[in-house]
Amino acid sequence: MNLKGRNFLTLKDFTPEEITYMLDLAADLKNKKKKGIPVDHYRGKNVALIFEKTSTRTRCAFEVAAHDLGMGCTYLDPTGSQIGKKESIADTARVLGRMFEGIEYRGYGQEIVEELAKYAGVPVWNGLTNEYHPTQMLADMLTIREHFGDLKGRKLVYMGDARYNMGNSLMIVCAKLGLHFVACTTKEYFPNEELVETCKGYAKESGATITLTDDVKTGTRDADVIYTDVWVSMGEPDEVWEKRIKDLSPYRVTKEVMENAGEKAIFLHCLPAFHDLKTKIGKQMGEKYGLTEMEVTDEVFESAQSKVFDEAENRMHTIKAVMVATLGEQ
């Protein structure tokens, strides 16, 4: 499988075989790291990380992956780059493409990462946009495969706001790899119809199904994976909290939801999670709206069914695989 020179912008661009290849590569790289076998043959190469939205997991995963592979790494935070302000995206891409072997972008519209990829001349990797989060998908699929031993035929239920990057990307990857995808939320928060139709096309090929339901009992019954994310995304105004809490509280992941899914079910979350009041925002929102937890209860988050820290670790191994695949074996 040769993905050298390819951009990694959305999993819509990759076949099921190519996605599986990256998962296999990630598993191999993870195994080597655990055994202390170095894979640092990218010495002399450098990558740029553009973060218009800050992050813990994505930044650490890219930096550690790059260092493990022997590469230099330059981090550009929202104040450290002129992208889109004093310098156009096209010009930034052409400058960075002359200095770096690969460029990661995490920020706002998908059109920004698409334009970077158009002009950079080197692989561009999507660390998250409003529409898609493909590196997270590889980590999620690797975690599910490690736990169950397979992916095809598994039922994944996404609860909460399914209109943006997480709902979109999970629906795409499930449809491509043959998992049954369920968006379990109120109708206003379903993924957009055009993408649903596209994914139904992928599902026909893989044997997957796409289900949109507002019924928690039916939606989560016999699920293998219950997945959620924060109700308010980075960059959205505080005013939306009240409406989201009102609309999405019935779709909180609780002990009852996990029991309905069954003993075999695992819980996943891309993190950070508001499962207690130990964060500044969590505390503020808790005091304002009288809540102790938001999208997931602390009981579920801390339970044996929760695999969120396996999933977080797998961000690094899968991002490393994306770099190796697109930069090419040395």
XYZ file of C-alpha atoms in Angstrom:
330
model
C 0.000 0.000 0.000
C 1.608 3.235 -1.131
C 0.198 6.445 0.382
C 3.398 8.459 -0.026
C 2.711 12.135 -0.779
C -0.998 11.864 0.058
C -2.773 14.456 2.177
C -4.808 13.307 5.192
C -7.784 15.672 5.255
C -10.891 13.488 5.657
C -11.464 9.733 5.574
C -13.824 10.288 2.626
C -10.587 10.392 0.591
C -9.477 6.873 1.618
C -10.674 3.393 0.755
C -11.526 0.866 3.490
C -8.317 -0.989 2.557
C -6.208 2.173 2.959
C -7.788 2.948 6.350
C -7.179 -0.637 7.497
C -3.573 -0.391 6.296
C -3.046 2.680 8.517
C -4.600 0.858 11.480
C -2.309 -2.140 10.898
C 0.679 0.193 10.598
C -0.318 1.943 13.855
C -0.602 -1.414 15.649
C 2.866 -2.369 14.402
C 4.394 0.977 15.457
C 2.698 0.721 18.860
C 4.094 -2.786 19.351
C 7.594 -1.584 18.434
C 7.385 1.353 20.858
C 6.261 -0.935 23.697
C 9.216 -3.224 22.962
C 11.653 -0.305 22.771
C 12.405 -0.871 19.078
C 13.237 2.547 17.572
C 11.703 3.682 14.282
C 13.661 6.917 14.079
C 14.754 6.794 10.455
C 13.287 10.189 9.522
C 16.263 12.124 10.846
C 16.835 15.353 8.938
C 13.108 15.758 8.259
C 10.897 18.367 9.918
C 7.176 18.942 10.394
C 5.164 22.081 11.155
C 2.168 22.016 13.481
C -0.300 24.877 12.973
C -2.763 25.167 15.863
C -5.458 27.818 15.493
C -7.376 25.807 18.118
C -5.259 24.645 21.043
C -5.219 21.026 22.174
C -3.603 18.671 24.657
C -3.891 15.270 22.955
C -3.427 16.356 19.329
C -0.371 18.494 20.031
C 1.295 15.926 22.299
C 0.468 13.077 19.892
C 2.014 14.882 16.895
C 5.068 16.085 18.841
C 5.866 12.718 20.440
C 5.200 10.880 17.166
C 7.533 13.241 15.278
C 10.282 12.947 17.925
C 9.955 9.149 18.009
C 10.429 9.103 14.240
C 13.566 11.260 14.546
C 11.992 14.402 13.090
C 12.211 18.015 14.133
C 8.933 19.673 15.057
C 7.873 23.343 15.001
C 4.712 24.307 16.884
C 2.846 27.425 15.738
C 0.102 28.474 18.147
C -2.642 31.038 17.369
C -0.217 33.892 18.105
C 2.811 32.279 16.463
C 1.711 32.388 12.838
C 0.449 35.011 10.404
C -1.779 32.488 8.596
C -4.900 34.208 7.286
C -4.026 37.482 9.067
C -0.988 39.140 7.461
C -0.326 36.286 5.054
C -2.747 34.341 2.895
C -3.203 30.607 3.409
C -1.795 29.925 -0.065
C 1.364 31.960 0.658
C 1.807 30.367 4.092
C 1.468 26.912 2.523
C 4.107 27.659 -0.106
C 6.542 29.031 2.485
C 6.130 26.126 4.908
C 6.211 23.594 2.076
C 9.775 24.751 1.263
C 10.958 24.242 4.855
C 9.040 21.221 6.117
C 8.313 17.689 4.915
C 4.794 17.724 6.342
C 2.282 20.199 7.795
C -0.435 19.598 10.398
C -3.358 21.998 10.720
C -5.888 22.199 13.561
C -8.443 24.957 13.441
C -11.658 26.122 11.864
C -13.146 25.548 8.400
C -12.248 22.500 6.319
C -11.607 24.881 3.406
C -8.483 26.163 5.227
C -6.790 22.761 5.444
C -7.905 22.016 1.857
C -6.242 25.227 0.640
C -3.064 24.479 2.594
C -2.950 21.075 0.916
C -3.511 22.594 -2.511
C -0.447 24.852 -2.291
C 1.990 23.202 0.143
C 3.509 20.575 -2.145
C 4.047 18.303 0.913
C 1.564 16.110 2.849
C -0.915 18.098 4.941
C -2.618 16.417 7.910
C -5.942 17.483 9.406
C -5.610 17.656 13.219
C -9.244 18.832 13.468
C -11.527 21.188 11.583
C -15.137 22.151 12.243
C -16.245 19.459 9.802
C -13.849 16.514 10.255
C -11.486 14.903 12.772
C -9.831 12.019 10.874
C -6.854 11.380 13.190
C -9.278 10.821 16.072
C -11.124 8.237 13.958
C -8.023 6.087 13.505
C -7.415 6.170 17.278
C -11.038 5.202 17.918
C -11.021 2.326 15.440
C -7.694 1.015 16.768
C -9.088 1.094 20.327
C -12.270 -0.752 19.307
C -10.278 -3.336 17.346
C -7.858 -3.889 20.237
C -10.759 -4.451 22.628
C -13.039 -6.643 20.492
C -10.541 -8.126 18.051
C -12.524 -6.905 15.025
C -14.537 -3.971 13.648
C -16.989 -5.234 11.027
C -20.526 -5.668 12.301
C -19.935 -3.778 15.561
C -22.582 -1.230 16.617
C -21.347 2.259 17.516
C -23.766 4.797 18.989
C -22.860 8.485 19.057
C -24.872 10.516 21.581
C -25.057 14.303 21.680
C -24.452 16.878 18.949
C -23.893 14.840 15.775
C -23.765 17.805 13.351
C -20.057 18.548 13.407
C -16.612 16.932 13.175
C -17.158 14.005 15.577
C -20.592 12.912 14.381
C -19.572 13.407 10.733
C -16.277 11.565 11.005
C -17.605 8.625 13.045
C -20.408 8.147 10.531
C -17.887 8.148 7.655
C -15.409 5.711 9.233
C -18.130 3.339 10.443
C -19.766 3.305 7.009
C -16.426 2.648 5.303
C -15.296 -0.130 7.678
C -18.611 -1.935 8.104
C -19.669 -0.810 11.595
C -23.333 -0.018 12.250
C -23.522 3.699 13.070
C -26.296 5.222 15.165
C -26.675 8.947 15.835
C -28.782 9.041 19.002
C -29.901 12.590 19.657
C -32.763 15.003 19.146
C -33.597 15.569 15.452
C -32.161 19.111 15.421
C -28.694 17.624 16.091
C -28.652 14.934 13.369
C -25.796 15.026 10.799
C -26.567 16.847 7.547
C -28.624 14.926 4.985
C -26.108 15.170 2.162
C -23.370 13.503 4.229
C -25.839 10.882 5.491
C -26.624 9.961 1.862
C -22.897 9.798 1.001
C -22.309 7.494 3.975
C -25.242 5.283 3.008
C -23.385 4.752 -0.270
C -20.247 3.638 1.630
C -22.413 1.469 3.904
C -23.877 -0.382 0.921
C -20.374 -1.458 -0.041
C -19.280 -2.489 3.468
C -22.461 -3.989 4.905
C -22.816 -1.191 7.469
C -26.055 0.603 8.376
C -26.736 4.254 9.241
C -29.481 4.967 11.795
C -30.676 8.334 13.092
C -32.917 8.137 16.160
C -34.061 10.282 19.074
C -34.975 7.201 21.133
C -32.244 6.424 23.694
C -33.625 2.999 24.669
C -33.841 1.703 21.096
C -30.760 3.520 19.848
C -28.363 2.213 22.489
C -29.749 -1.326 22.832
C -27.060 -3.989 22.298
C -24.444 -1.402 21.308
C -20.779 -2.374 21.328
C -19.570 1.221 21.658
C -21.253 4.215 23.287
C -19.509 7.434 22.246
C -20.030 11.051 23.209
C -18.277 14.413 23.097
C -18.635 17.780 24.820
C -21.888 19.563 24.003
C -20.272 22.896 23.143
C -17.318 22.954 20.750
C -14.223 25.125 20.978
C -14.807 28.563 19.548
C -18.575 28.563 20.146
C -19.962 31.361 22.364
C -20.964 30.689 26.002
C -24.562 31.640 25.178
C -25.151 28.287 23.493
C -24.578 26.327 26.730
C -28.083 26.843 28.084
C -29.829 25.560 24.956
C -27.428 22.613 24.525
C -27.861 21.522 28.136
C -31.649 21.683 27.779
C -31.676 19.863 24.432
C -28.982 17.257 25.071
C -29.369 16.323 28.752
C -31.684 13.407 27.763
C -28.701 12.049 25.772
C -26.210 12.079 28.633
C -24.288 8.778 28.890
C -25.396 7.256 32.200
C -25.136 3.909 33.953
C -28.637 3.121 32.613
C -27.475 3.782 29.018
C -24.482 1.455 29.492
C -26.692 -1.240 31.060
C -29.084 -0.980 28.116
C -26.139 -1.421 25.742
C -25.016 -4.474 27.690
C -22.040 -5.710 29.695
C -19.810 -6.042 26.632
C -20.199 -2.362 25.647
C -17.328 0.085 26.000
C -17.468 3.847 26.479
C -15.376 6.214 24.341
C -14.904 9.998 24.395
C -12.415 12.083 22.390
C -11.743 14.242 25.517
C -11.642 16.573 27.324
C -14.830 15.491 29.137
C -17.086 17.329 31.564
C -17.706 14.374 33.895
C -17.149 16.346 37.108
C -16.578 19.921 38.319
C -12.785 19.766 38.429
C -12.288 22.058 35.417
C -12.723 25.823 35.289
C -15.465 25.699 32.627
C -17.115 22.660 34.216
C -17.254 24.455 37.571
C -18.673 27.635 36.023
C -21.345 25.782 34.036
C -22.107 23.518 36.994
C -22.729 26.494 39.254
C -24.741 28.315 36.618
C -26.998 25.404 35.652
C -26.950 23.278 38.813
C -25.141 20.313 37.216
C -22.398 18.049 38.535
C -21.722 16.386 35.154
C -22.580 17.086 31.517
C -22.336 14.683 28.578
C -21.235 11.675 30.665
C -21.614 10.810 34.331
C -18.507 10.411 36.449
C -19.688 6.885 37.270
C -19.479 5.838 33.601
C -16.293 7.803 32.883
C -14.444 6.089 35.741
C -15.965 2.637 35.134
C -14.234 -0.484 33.801
C -16.213 -0.060 30.556
C -14.526 3.285 29.902
C -11.592 2.975 27.491
C -10.964 6.701 27.070
C -7.318 6.612 28.156
C -6.470 3.694 25.846
C -8.119 5.795 23.144
C -6.117 8.917 24.101
C -2.834 6.979 23.957
C -3.788 5.607 20.554
C -3.917 9.151 19.152
C -0.114 9.100 19.190
C 0.329 5.660 17.597
C -2.199 6.356 14.826
C -0.830 9.840 14.084
C 2.612 8.274 13.818
C 1.164 5.809 11.296
C -0.324 8.670 9.231
C 3.087 10.367 9.117
C 4.923 7.179 8.137
C 2.335 6.269 5.488
C 2.246 9.711 3.838
C 5.945 10.573 4.132
C 6.855 7.121 2.829
C 9.059 4.445 4.356
C 12.674 5.525 4.516
